[in-house]
Amino acid sequence: MPTPHISAQPGDIAETVLMPGDPYRAKWAAETYLEDIKLVNEVRGMFGFTGTYKGNRVTIHGSGMGMPSISIYANELITEYGAKTLIRIGSCGAMQHHIKVRDVIIAMTATTMGTTPSAGFFKEINYAPCADYGLLEAAVAAARQKDTGVHVGNIYSSDVFYAERPDLDEVMIRHGILGVEMEAAELYTVAARHGVRALGVMTVSDHLLTHEALPSDQRERSFGDMVEIALEAAFA
Ligand code: ADE
């Protein structure tokens, strides 16, 4: 501490960390929802801010895109800075007709073919990365207070945004996968390995079946809903 990727000093990081993929979203969320914020990291432009929400200390730190990137930050935040609750807030693509753009998906578990979560040591085990149940329950309760549709279930953490295998999407859809994003499976795996809590709360930004996308004027409001759900769940 500091680490190769985080320049925060001892004590700078709160036990609760919200992790949007985009560092500028971290900045926006900290400025919008937290009080007494302090910039605690900007190595490689990956902003981390610590402040308070309703008197509770919280850090909002970018994760970058994809499982290798969130893996670096989650590992260092947990092992070097003592993070105990990590909540991914981000976007995902919907994979079921009953899910609409702007709805929120809360990932109970995250399926993946990506190599980052397995990293060799699971060998023949098909490990099922899983959310912390207490956080999940609290997030569902917080989401139900809003006028947004909320869906809870299995998502797909992909290694690629521009996928070349439509047959894979078809299998996922037939097996009830709600949506696709690129980070949750590794976050859940790292959190489990270190005995800490993790959850992924994602807004649907695009739809793989209808090809709809969230209009840019609604992105901020949807992102704000997610931040509020994550903060309420963290301190429930
Ligand atoms: N994040 C948001 N939309 C996505 C998609 N369609 N695929 C992967 N990650 C996403």
Coordinates of N, CA and C and ligand atoms in Angstrom, one line a residue:
M1 N 0.8 -1.2 0.0 CA 0.0 0.0 0.0 C 0.9 1.3 0.0
P2 N 0.8 2.2 -0.9 CA -0.1 2.1 -2.1 C 0.3 1.0 -3.0
T3 N -0.5 0.6 -4.0 CA -0.3 -0.5 -4.9 C 0.1 0.1 -6.2
P4 N 0.4 -0.8 -7.2 CA 0.8 -0.4 -8.5 C -0.4 0.4 -9.2
H5 N -1.6 0.2 -8.7 CA -2.8 0.8 -9.4 C -3.6 1.7 -8.6
I6 N -3.3 1.8 -7.3 CA -4.1 2.6 -6.4 C -3.1 3.4 -5.5
S7 N -3.1 4.7 -5.5 CA -2.2 5.5 -4.8 C -2.7 6.0 -3.4
A8 N -3.9 5.5 -3.0 CA -4.5 5.9 -1.8 C -3.6 5.5 -0.6
Q9 N -3.7 6.4 0.4 CA -2.9 6.2 1.6 C -3.7 5.3 2.6
P10 N -3.0 4.7 3.6 CA -3.7 3.9 4.6 C -4.9 4.6 5.2
G11 N -6.1 4.0 5.2 CA -7.2 4.7 5.8 C -8.1 5.5 4.9
D12 N -7.5 5.7 3.6 CA -8.3 6.5 2.6 C -9.5 5.8 2.1
I13 N -9.5 4.5 2.1 CA -10.5 3.7 1.4 C -11.5 3.2 2.5
A14 N -12.8 3.4 2.2 CA -13.8 3.0 3.2 C -14.0 1.4 3.1
E15 N -14.7 0.9 4.1 CA -15.0 -0.6 4.0 C -16.0 -0.9 2.9
T16 N -16.8 0.1 2.6 CA -17.8 -0.1 1.5 C -17.4 0.6 0.3
V17 N -17.3 -0.1 -0.9 CA -16.8 0.4 -2.1 C -17.9 0.2 -3.2
L18 N -18.3 1.2 -3.9 CA -19.1 1.1 -5.1 C -18.2 1.2 -6.3
M19 N -18.5 0.3 -7.3 CA -17.5 0.2 -8.4 C -18.2 0.4 -9.7
P20 N -18.3 1.6 -10.3 CA -18.8 1.7 -11.7 C -17.6 1.4 -12.6
G21 N -17.9 1.0 -13.8 CA -16.9 0.7 -14.8 C -16.1 2.0 -15.2
D22 N -16.9 3.1 -15.3 CA -16.3 4.3 -15.9 C -15.9 5.2 -14.7
P23 N -14.6 5.6 -14.7 CA -14.1 6.5 -13.7 C -14.8 7.8 -13.6
Y24 N -15.3 8.3 -14.7 CA -16.0 9.6 -14.7 C -17.4 9.4 -14.0
R25 N -18.0 8.2 -14.1 CA -19.2 7.9 -13.4 C -18.9 7.9 -11.9
A26 N -17.7 7.4 -11.5 CA -17.4 7.4 -10.1 C -17.3 8.9 -9.6
K27 N -16.7 9.7 -10.4 CA -16.6 11.2 -10.0 C -18.0 11.8 -9.9
W28 N -18.9 11.5 -10.9 CA -20.2 12.1 -10.9 C -21.0 11.6 -9.7
A29 N -20.9 10.3 -9.4 CA -21.7 9.7 -8.3 C -21.2 10.3 -7.0
A30 N -19.9 10.4 -6.8 CA -19.4 10.9 -5.6 C -19.8 12.4 -5.4
E31 N -19.7 13.2 -6.4 CA -20.1 14.6 -6.3 C -21.6 14.7 -6.1
T32 N -22.4 13.8 -6.6 CA -23.9 13.9 -6.5 C -24.4 13.3 -5.2
Y33 N -23.9 12.2 -4.7 CA -24.5 11.5 -3.6 C -23.8 11.6 -2.3
L34 N -22.5 11.9 -2.3 CA -21.7 11.9 -1.1 C -21.4 13.3 -0.6
E35 N -21.1 13.3 0.7 CA -20.7 14.5 1.4 C -19.2 14.4 1.7
D36 N -18.5 15.6 1.9 CA -17.1 15.6 2.3 C -16.2 14.7 1.5
I37 N -16.4 14.8 0.1 CA -15.6 13.9 -0.7 C -14.1 14.3 -0.8
K38 N -13.3 13.2 -0.9 CA -11.9 13.4 -1.1 C -11.4 12.5 -2.2
L39 N -10.6 13.0 -3.2 CA -10.1 12.2 -4.2 C -9.0 11.3 -3.6
V40 N -9.1 10.0 -3.7 CA -8.1 9.1 -3.1 C -7.3 8.3 -4.1
N41 N -7.7 8.3 -5.3 CA -6.9 7.7 -6.4 C -7.2 8.3 -7.7
E42 N -6.1 8.4 -8.5 CA -6.3 8.8 -9.9 C -5.2 8.2 -10.8
V43 N -4.6 7.1 -10.3 CA -3.6 6.4 -11.1 C -4.3 5.9 -12.4
R44 N -3.7 6.1 -13.5 CA -4.2 5.8 -14.9 C -5.6 6.4 -15.1
G45 N -5.9 7.5 -14.4 CA -7.2 8.1 -14.6 C -8.4 7.3 -14.0
M46 N -8.0 6.3 -13.1 CA -9.1 5.5 -12.5 C -9.4 6.1 -11.2
F47 N -10.4 7.1 -11.2 CA -10.7 7.9 -10.0 C -11.4 7.0 -8.9
G48 N -10.9 7.3 -7.7 CA -11.6 6.8 -6.5 C -11.8 8.0 -5.6
F49 N -13.1 8.1 -5.0 CA -13.4 9.2 -4.1 C -14.0 8.5 -2.8
T50 N -13.6 9.1 -1.7 CA -14.2 8.7 -0.4 C -15.0 9.8 0.2
G51 N -16.2 9.5 0.7 CA -17.0 10.5 1.3 C -18.0 9.8 2.3
T52 N -19.1 10.5 2.6 CA -20.1 9.9 3.4 C -21.4 9.9 2.8
Y53 N -22.2 8.9 3.1 CA -23.6 8.8 2.6 C -24.5 8.6 3.9
K54 N -25.3 9.6 4.2 CA -26.1 9.5 5.4 C -25.2 9.2 6.6
G55 N -24.1 9.7 6.7 CA -23.2 9.5 7.8 C -22.3 8.3 7.7
N56 N -22.5 7.5 6.7 CA -21.7 6.2 6.5 C -20.6 6.5 5.5
R57 N -19.4 6.0 5.9 CA -18.2 6.2 5.0 C -18.3 5.3 3.8
V58 N -18.0 5.8 2.6 CA -18.1 5.0 1.4 C -17.1 5.5 0.4
T59 N -16.5 4.6 -0.4 CA -15.6 4.9 -1.5 C -16.3 4.6 -2.8
I60 N -16.2 5.4 -3.8 CA -16.7 5.1 -5.1 C -15.5 5.1 -6.0
H61 N -15.2 3.9 -6.6 CA -13.9 3.7 -7.3 C -14.2 3.0 -8.6
G62 N -13.7 3.6 -9.7 CA -13.8 2.9 -11.0 C -13.2 1.5 -11.1
S63 N -13.9 0.7 -11.9 CA -13.3 -0.7 -12.0 C -12.7 -0.9 -13.4
G64 N -12.9 0.0 -14.3 CA -12.5 -0.3 -15.7 C -13.5 -1.3 -16.3
M65 N -13.2 -1.6 -17.6 CA -14.1 -2.6 -18.3 C -13.5 -4.0 -18.4
G66 N -14.3 -5.0 -18.1 CA -13.9 -6.4 -18.2 C -13.4 -7.0 -16.9
M67 N -13.4 -8.3 -16.9 CA -13.0 -9.0 -15.7 C -11.5 -8.8 -15.3
P68 N -10.6 -8.8 -16.3 CA -9.2 -8.6 -15.8 C -9.0 -7.2 -15.1
S69 N -9.7 -6.2 -15.5 CA -9.6 -4.9 -14.9 C -10.2 -4.8 -13.5
I70 N -11.5 -5.3 -13.4 CA -12.1 -5.3 -12.1 C -11.3 -6.2 -11.1
S71 N -10.7 -7.2 -11.6 CA -10.0 -8.1 -10.8 C -8.8 -7.4 -10.1
I72 N -8.1 -6.6 -10.8 CA -7.0 -5.8 -10.2 C -7.5 -5.0 -9.1
Y73 N -8.5 -4.2 -9.4 CA -9.0 -3.2 -8.3 C -9.6 -3.9 -7.2
A74 N -10.4 -4.9 -7.4 CA -11.1 -5.6 -6.3 C -10.1 -6.3 -5.4
N75 N -9.1 -7.0 -6.0 CA -8.0 -7.6 -5.2 C -7.3 -6.6 -4.4
E76 N -6.9 -5.5 -4.9 CA -6.1 -4.5 -4.2 C -6.9 -3.8 -3.1
L77 N -8.2 -3.5 -3.5 CA -9.1 -2.9 -2.5 C -9.3 -3.8 -1.3
I78 N -9.5 -5.1 -1.5 CA -9.7 -6.0 -0.4 C -8.4 -6.3 0.4
T79 N -7.4 -6.7 -0.3 CA -6.2 -7.2 0.4 C -5.4 -6.1 1.0
E80 N -5.3 -5.0 0.3 CA -4.4 -3.9 0.7 C -5.1 -2.8 1.5
Y81 N -6.4 -2.6 1.2 CA -7.1 -1.5 1.9 C -8.3 -1.9 2.7
G82 N -8.5 -3.3 2.8 CA -9.5 -3.7 3.8 C -11.0 -3.5 3.4
A83 N -11.3 -3.4 2.1 CA -12.7 -3.3 1.6 C -13.4 -4.6 2.0
K84 N -14.6 -4.4 2.5 CA -15.4 -5.5 3.0 C -16.7 -5.7 2.3
T85 N -17.2 -4.7 1.6 CA -18.4 -4.7 0.8 C -18.2 -4.0 -0.5
L86 N -18.3 -4.8 -1.6 CA -18.0 -4.2 -3.0 C -19.2 -4.4 -3.9
I87 N -19.7 -3.3 -4.4 CA -20.9 -3.4 -5.2 C -20.6 -2.8 -6.6
R88 N -20.8 -3.6 -7.6 CA -20.6 -3.1 -8.9 C -21.9 -2.4 -9.4
I89 N -21.7 -1.2 -9.9 CA -22.9 -0.5 -10.5 C -22.5 -0.2 -11.9
G90 N -23.3 -0.6 -12.9 CA -22.9 -0.5 -14.3 C -24.1 -0.7 -15.2
S91 N -23.8 -1.0 -16.5 CA -24.8 -1.2 -17.4 C -24.7 -2.7 -17.9
C92 N -25.8 -3.1 -18.6 CA -25.8 -4.4 -19.2 C -26.7 -4.5 -20.3
G93 N -26.6 -5.5 -21.2 CA -27.5 -5.7 -22.3 C -28.6 -6.8 -21.9
A94 N -29.9 -6.5 -22.1 CA -30.9 -7.4 -21.7 C -31.0 -8.6 -22.7
M95 N -31.3 -9.8 -22.2 CA -31.4 -11.0 -23.0 C -32.7 -11.7 -22.9
Q96 N -33.7 -11.0 -22.3 CA -35.1 -11.6 -22.2 C -36.1 -10.6 -22.6
H97 N -37.2 -11.1 -23.3 CA -38.2 -10.1 -23.8 C -38.9 -9.4 -22.7
H98 N -39.1 -10.0 -21.5 CA -39.8 -9.3 -20.4 C -39.0 -8.2 -19.8
I99 N -37.7 -8.1 -20.1 CA -36.9 -7.1 -19.5 C -36.8 -5.9 -20.5
K100 N -37.0 -4.7 -20.0 CA -37.0 -3.5 -20.8 C -35.7 -2.7 -20.6
V101 N -35.4 -1.9 -21.6 CA -34.4 -0.9 -21.4 C -34.7 0.0 -20.2
R102 N -33.7 0.3 -19.4 CA -33.9 1.2 -18.2 C -34.2 0.3 -16.9
D103 N -34.7 -0.9 -17.1 CA -34.9 -1.8 -16.0 C -33.6 -2.0 -15.3
V104 N -33.7 -2.5 -14.0 CA -32.5 -2.8 -13.2 C -32.4 -4.4 -13.1
I105 N -31.2 -4.9 -13.3 CA -31.0 -6.3 -13.1 C -30.0 -6.5 -11.9
I106 N -30.4 -7.3 -10.9 CA -29.6 -7.6 -9.8 C -29.1 -9.0 -9.9
A107 N -27.8 -9.2 -10.0 CA -27.2 -10.5 -10.3 C -27.1 -11.4 -9.1
M108 N -28.0 -12.4 -9.1 CA -27.9 -13.4 -8.0 C -26.6 -14.3 -8.2
T109 N -26.4 -14.6 -9.5 CA -25.2 -15.3 -9.9 C -24.7 -14.9 -11.2
A110 N -23.5 -15.1 -11.6 CA -22.9 -14.7 -12.9 C -22.2 -15.8 -13.6
T111 N -22.8 -16.2 -14.7 CA -22.2 -17.3 -15.5 C -21.1 -16.7 -16.4
T112 N -20.1 -17.4 -16.7 CA -19.0 -16.9 -17.6 C -18.3 -18.0 -18.3
M113 N -17.7 -17.7 -19.5 CA -16.8 -18.5 -20.1 C -15.4 -17.9 -20.0
G114 N -15.4 -16.7 -19.4 CA -14.1 -16.0 -19.3 C -13.1 -16.7 -18.5
T115 N -11.8 -16.5 -18.7 CA -10.8 -17.2 -18.0 C -10.4 -16.6 -16.7
T116 N -10.7 -15.3 -16.5 CA -10.2 -14.6 -15.3 C -10.7 -15.2 -14.0
P117 N -12.0 -15.5 -13.8 CA -12.5 -16.1 -12.6 C -11.9 -17.5 -12.3
S118 N -11.7 -18.3 -13.3 CA -11.1 -19.6 -13.1 C -9.6 -19.6 -12.9
A119 N -9.0 -18.7 -13.6 CA -7.5 -18.5 -13.5 C -6.8 -19.8 -13.2
G120 N -7.2 -20.9 -13.8 CA -6.5 -22.2 -13.7 C -6.8 -23.0 -12.5
F121 N -7.1 -22.4 -11.3 CA -7.1 -23.3 -10.1 C -8.4 -24.0 -9.9
F122 N -9.5 -23.6 -10.6 CA -10.8 -24.4 -10.4 C -10.7 -25.7 -11.1
K123 N -9.8 -25.8 -12.1 CA -9.6 -27.1 -12.9 C -11.0 -27.6 -13.3
E124 N -11.4 -28.8 -12.9 CA -12.6 -29.4 -13.5 C -13.9 -28.8 -12.9
I125 N -13.8 -28.0 -11.8 CA -15.0 -27.5 -11.2 C -15.6 -26.3 -12.0
N126 N -16.9 -26.4 -12.2 CA -17.6 -25.3 -12.8 C -18.1 -24.4 -11.6
Y127 N -17.3 -23.6 -11.1 CA -17.6 -22.7 -10.0 C -18.8 -21.8 -10.3
A128 N -19.7 -21.6 -9.4 CA -20.8 -20.7 -9.7 C -20.7 -19.4 -8.8
P129 N -20.1 -18.3 -9.4 CA -19.9 -17.1 -8.6 C -21.3 -16.5 -8.2
C130 N -21.4 -16.1 -6.9 CA -22.7 -15.9 -6.3 C -22.6 -14.6 -5.5
A131 N -23.7 -13.8 -5.5 CA -23.8 -12.6 -4.8 C -24.0 -12.9 -3.3
D132 N -23.7 -11.9 -2.5 CA -23.9 -12.0 -1.0 C -25.5 -11.8 -0.9
Y133 N -26.1 -12.8 -0.1 CA -27.5 -12.8 -0.1 C -28.1 -11.6 0.7
G134 N -27.5 -11.2 1.8 CA -28.0 -10.0 2.5 C -28.0 -8.8 1.7
L135 N -26.9 -8.6 0.9 CA -26.9 -7.4 0.0 C -27.9 -7.5 -1.1
L136 N -28.1 -8.7 -1.6 CA -29.0 -8.9 -2.7 C -30.5 -8.6 -2.2
E137 N -30.8 -9.1 -1.0 CA -32.1 -8.9 -0.4 C -32.3 -7.4 -0.2
A138 N -31.3 -6.7 0.3 CA -31.5 -5.3 0.6 C -31.6 -4.5 -0.7
A139 N -30.9 -4.9 -1.7 CA -30.9 -4.2 -3.0 C -32.3 -4.3 -3.6
V140 N -32.8 -5.5 -3.5 CA -34.2 -5.8 -4.1 C -35.2 -4.9 -3.4
A141 N -35.1 -4.8 -2.0 CA -36.0 -4.0 -1.3 C -35.9 -2.5 -1.7
A142 N -34.6 -2.0 -1.8 CA -34.4 -0.6 -2.2 C -34.9 -0.4 -3.7
A143 N -34.7 -1.3 -4.5 CA -35.2 -1.2 -5.9 C -36.7 -1.1 -6.0
R144 N -37.4 -1.8 -5.1 CA -38.8 -1.9 -5.2 C -39.4 -0.5 -4.8
Q145 N -38.7 0.3 -4.1 CA -39.1 1.7 -3.7 C -39.2 2.6 -4.9
K146 N -38.6 2.2 -6.1 CA -38.5 3.1 -7.2 C -39.5 2.6 -8.3
D147 N -39.7 3.5 -9.3 CA -40.7 3.1 -10.3 C -40.0 2.4 -11.5
T148 N -38.8 1.8 -11.2 CA -38.1 1.0 -12.2 C -38.4 -0.5 -12.1
G149 N -38.4 -1.1 -13.3 CA -38.6 -2.6 -13.2 C -37.3 -3.2 -12.7
V150 N -37.5 -4.3 -11.8 CA -36.3 -4.9 -11.3 C -36.4 -6.4 -11.5
H151 N -35.3 -7.0 -11.9 CA -35.2 -8.4 -12.2 C -34.0 -9.0 -11.4
V152 N -34.2 -10.2 -10.9 CA -33.1 -10.8 -10.1 C -32.9 -12.2 -10.7
G153 N -31.6 -12.5 -10.9 CA -31.3 -13.8 -11.4 C -29.9 -14.0 -12.0
N154 N -29.8 -14.8 -12.9 CA -28.5 -15.2 -13.5 C -28.1 -14.3 -14.6
I155 N -26.9 -13.7 -14.6 CA -26.4 -12.9 -15.7 C -25.2 -13.6 -16.4
Y156 N -24.8 -13.0 -17.5 CA -23.6 -13.6 -18.2 C -22.5 -12.5 -18.2
S157 N -21.3 -12.9 -17.6 CA -20.2 -11.9 -17.7 C -19.3 -12.4 -18.8
S158 N -19.3 -11.6 -19.9 CA -18.6 -11.9 -21.1 C -17.2 -11.3 -21.1
D159 N -16.3 -11.9 -21.8 CA -15.0 -11.3 -22.0 C -14.9 -10.3 -23.2
V160 N -16.0 -10.3 -24.0 CA -16.0 -9.5 -25.2 C -17.3 -8.7 -25.3
F161 N -17.2 -7.4 -25.7 CA -18.4 -6.6 -26.0 C -18.9 -6.9 -27.4
Y162 N -18.0 -7.1 -28.3 CA -18.3 -7.4 -29.7 C -18.2 -8.9 -29.9
A163 N -19.3 -9.6 -29.6 CA -19.3 -11.1 -29.6 C -19.4 -11.6 -31.0
E164 N -18.8 -12.7 -31.3 CA -18.8 -13.3 -32.7 C -19.6 -14.6 -32.7
R165 N -20.3 -14.9 -31.6 CA -20.9 -16.3 -31.5 C -22.4 -16.1 -31.1
P166 N -23.2 -15.8 -32.1 CA -24.7 -15.7 -31.8 C -25.3 -16.9 -31.2
D167 N -24.7 -18.1 -31.5 CA -25.2 -19.4 -31.0 C -25.0 -19.4 -29.5
L168 N -24.0 -18.7 -29.0 CA -23.8 -18.7 -27.5 C -24.9 -17.9 -26.8
D169 N -25.2 -16.7 -27.4 CA -26.3 -15.9 -26.9 C -27.6 -16.7 -26.9
E170 N -27.8 -17.5 -27.9 CA -29.1 -18.2 -28.0 C -29.2 -19.2 -26.9
V171 N -28.1 -19.9 -26.6 CA -28.1 -20.9 -25.5 C -28.3 -20.2 -24.1
M172 N -27.7 -19.0 -24.0 CA -27.8 -18.3 -22.7 C -29.3 -17.9 -22.5
I173 N -29.9 -17.3 -23.6 CA -31.2 -16.8 -23.6 C -32.2 -18.0 -23.2
R174 N -31.9 -19.2 -23.9 CA -32.8 -20.3 -23.6 C -32.7 -20.9 -22.2
H175 N -31.5 -20.5 -21.5 CA -31.4 -21.0 -20.2 C -31.6 -19.9 -19.1
G176 N -32.3 -18.8 -19.6 CA -32.9 -17.9 -18.6 C -31.9 -16.8 -18.2
I177 N -30.8 -16.7 -18.9 CA -29.8 -15.6 -18.5 C -30.5 -14.3 -18.8
L178 N -30.5 -13.4 -17.8 CA -31.2 -12.1 -17.9 C -30.5 -11.1 -18.7
G179 N -29.2 -11.0 -18.6 CA -28.5 -9.9 -19.3 C -27.0 -10.2 -19.4
V180 N -26.3 -9.4 -20.2 CA -24.9 -9.6 -20.3 C -24.1 -8.3 -19.9
E181 N -23.0 -8.5 -19.2 CA -22.1 -7.4 -18.8 C -20.7 -8.1 -18.8
M182 N -19.8 -7.4 -18.2 CA -18.4 -7.9 -18.4 C -17.6 -8.0 -17.1
E183 N -18.2 -7.9 -15.9 CA -17.4 -7.8 -14.7 C -17.8 -8.7 -13.5
A184 N -19.1 -8.9 -13.4 CA -19.6 -9.5 -12.1 C -19.0 -10.8 -11.7
A185 N -18.8 -11.7 -12.6 CA -18.4 -13.1 -12.2 C -17.0 -13.0 -11.5
E186 N -16.1 -12.1 -12.0 CA -14.8 -12.0 -11.3 C -15.0 -11.3 -10.0
L187 N -15.8 -10.3 -9.9 CA -16.0 -9.6 -8.6 C -16.5 -10.6 -7.6
Y188 N -17.5 -11.4 -7.9 CA -18.0 -12.4 -7.0 C -17.0 -13.4 -6.6
T189 N -16.2 -13.8 -7.5 CA -15.2 -14.9 -7.3 C -14.1 -14.3 -6.3
V190 N -13.6 -13.1 -6.6 CA -12.6 -12.5 -5.7 C -13.1 -12.3 -4.3
A191 N -14.4 -11.8 -4.3 CA -15.0 -11.5 -2.9 C -15.1 -12.8 -2.1
A192 N -15.6 -13.9 -2.8 CA -15.8 -15.1 -2.1 C -14.4 -15.6 -1.6
R193 N -13.4 -15.5 -2.4 CA -12.1 -16.0 -2.0 C -11.6 -15.3 -0.8
H194 N -12.0 -14.0 -0.6 CA -11.5 -13.3 0.6 C -12.5 -13.1 1.7
G195 N -13.7 -13.8 1.5 CA -14.7 -13.8 2.6 C -15.3 -12.4 2.8
V196 N -15.5 -11.6 1.7 CA -16.2 -10.3 1.8 C -17.4 -10.4 0.9
R197 N -18.2 -9.3 1.1 CA -19.5 -9.3 0.4 C -19.5 -8.6 -1.0
A198 N -20.2 -9.1 -1.9 CA -20.2 -8.5 -3.3 C -21.6 -8.6 -3.9
L199 N -21.9 -7.6 -4.7 CA -23.2 -7.6 -5.5 C -23.0 -6.8 -6.8
G200 N -23.8 -7.2 -7.8 CA -23.8 -6.4 -9.0 C -25.2 -5.9 -9.3
V201 N -25.3 -4.6 -9.5 CA -26.6 -4.0 -9.8 C -26.4 -3.3 -11.1
M202 N -27.1 -3.7 -12.1 CA -26.9 -3.1 -13.5 C -28.2 -2.6 -14.1
T203 N -28.1 -1.4 -14.7 CA -29.2 -0.9 -15.5 C -29.1 -1.4 -16.9
V204 N -30.2 -1.7 -17.5 CA -30.2 -2.2 -18.9 C -30.0 -1.0 -19.8
S205 N -28.9 -1.0 -20.5 CA -28.6 0.1 -21.5 C -28.9 -0.3 -22.9
D206 N -29.0 -1.5 -23.2 CA -29.3 -2.0 -24.6 C -30.0 -3.4 -24.5
H207 N -30.7 -3.7 -25.6 CA -31.4 -5.0 -25.6 C -31.0 -5.8 -26.8
L208 N -30.5 -7.0 -26.5 CA -30.0 -7.9 -27.5 C -31.0 -8.4 -28.4
L209 N -32.3 -8.5 -28.0 CA -33.4 -9.1 -28.8 C -34.1 -8.0 -29.6
T210 N -34.3 -6.8 -29.0 CA -35.1 -5.8 -29.7 C -34.2 -4.7 -30.3
H211 N -32.9 -4.7 -29.9 CA -31.9 -3.8 -30.4 C -32.2 -2.3 -30.0
E212 N -33.0 -2.2 -29.0 CA -33.3 -0.9 -28.4 C -32.1 -0.4 -27.6
A213 N -31.9 0.9 -27.4 CA -30.8 1.3 -26.5 C -31.3 2.5 -25.7
L214 N -30.7 2.7 -24.5 CA -31.2 3.7 -23.6 C -30.8 5.1 -24.2
P215 N -31.8 6.0 -24.4 CA -31.4 7.3 -25.0 C -30.5 8.0 -24.0
S216 N -29.6 8.8 -24.6 CA -28.5 9.4 -23.7 C -29.1 10.3 -22.6
D217 N -30.3 10.9 -22.9 CA -30.8 11.8 -21.9 C -31.4 11.0 -20.7
Q218 N -31.6 9.7 -20.8 CA -32.1 8.9 -19.7 C -30.9 8.2 -18.9
R219 N -29.7 8.2 -19.5 CA -28.6 7.5 -18.9 C -28.3 7.9 -17.5
E220 N -28.3 9.3 -17.3 CA -27.9 9.8 -16.0 C -28.9 9.4 -14.9
R221 N -30.2 9.6 -15.3 CA -31.2 9.2 -14.3 C -31.2 7.8 -13.9
S222 N -31.0 6.9 -14.9 CA -30.9 5.5 -14.6 C -29.7 5.1 -13.8
F223 N -28.6 5.8 -14.1 CA -27.4 5.5 -13.3 C -27.6 6.0 -11.9
G224 N -28.2 7.1 -11.7 CA -28.5 7.6 -10.4 C -29.4 6.7 -9.6
D225 N -30.4 6.0 -10.2 CA -31.2 5.0 -9.5 C -30.4 3.9 -9.0
M226 N -29.4 3.5 -9.8 CA -28.6 2.4 -9.4 C -27.7 2.8 -8.2
V227 N -27.1 4.0 -8.3 CA -26.2 4.4 -7.2 C -27.1 4.4 -5.9
E228 N -28.3 4.9 -5.9 CA -29.1 5.0 -4.7 C -29.4 3.6 -4.2
I229 N -29.8 2.7 -5.1 CA -30.1 1.3 -4.7 C -28.8 0.7 -4.0
A230 N -27.7 0.9 -4.6 CA -26.4 0.3 -4.1 C -26.1 0.9 -2.7
L231 N -26.3 2.2 -2.6 CA -26.0 2.9 -1.3 C -26.9 2.4 -0.2
E232 N -28.2 2.3 -0.6 CA -29.2 1.9 0.4 C -29.0 0.4 0.8
A233 N -28.6 -0.4 -0.1 CA -28.3 -1.8 0.2 C -27.1 -2.0 1.1
A234 N -26.1 -1.2 0.8 CA -24.8 -1.3 1.5 C -25.0 -1.0 3.0
F235 N -25.9 -0.1 3.3 CA -26.1 0.4 4.7 C -27.4 0.0 5.3
A236 N -28.1 -1.0 4.7 CA -29.4 -1.4 5.2 C -29.3 -2.0 6.6
Ligands
ADE1 N1 -22.7 -3.7 -21.1 C1 -23.8 -3.0 -21.6 N2 -24.3 -3.6 -22.7 C2 -23.5 -4.7 -22.9 C3 -23.5 -5.7 -23.9 N3 -24.5 -5.7 -24.9 N4 -22.6 -6.6 -23.9 C4 -21.6 -6.6 -22.9 N5 -21.6 -5.7 -21.9 C5 -22.5 -4.7 -21.9

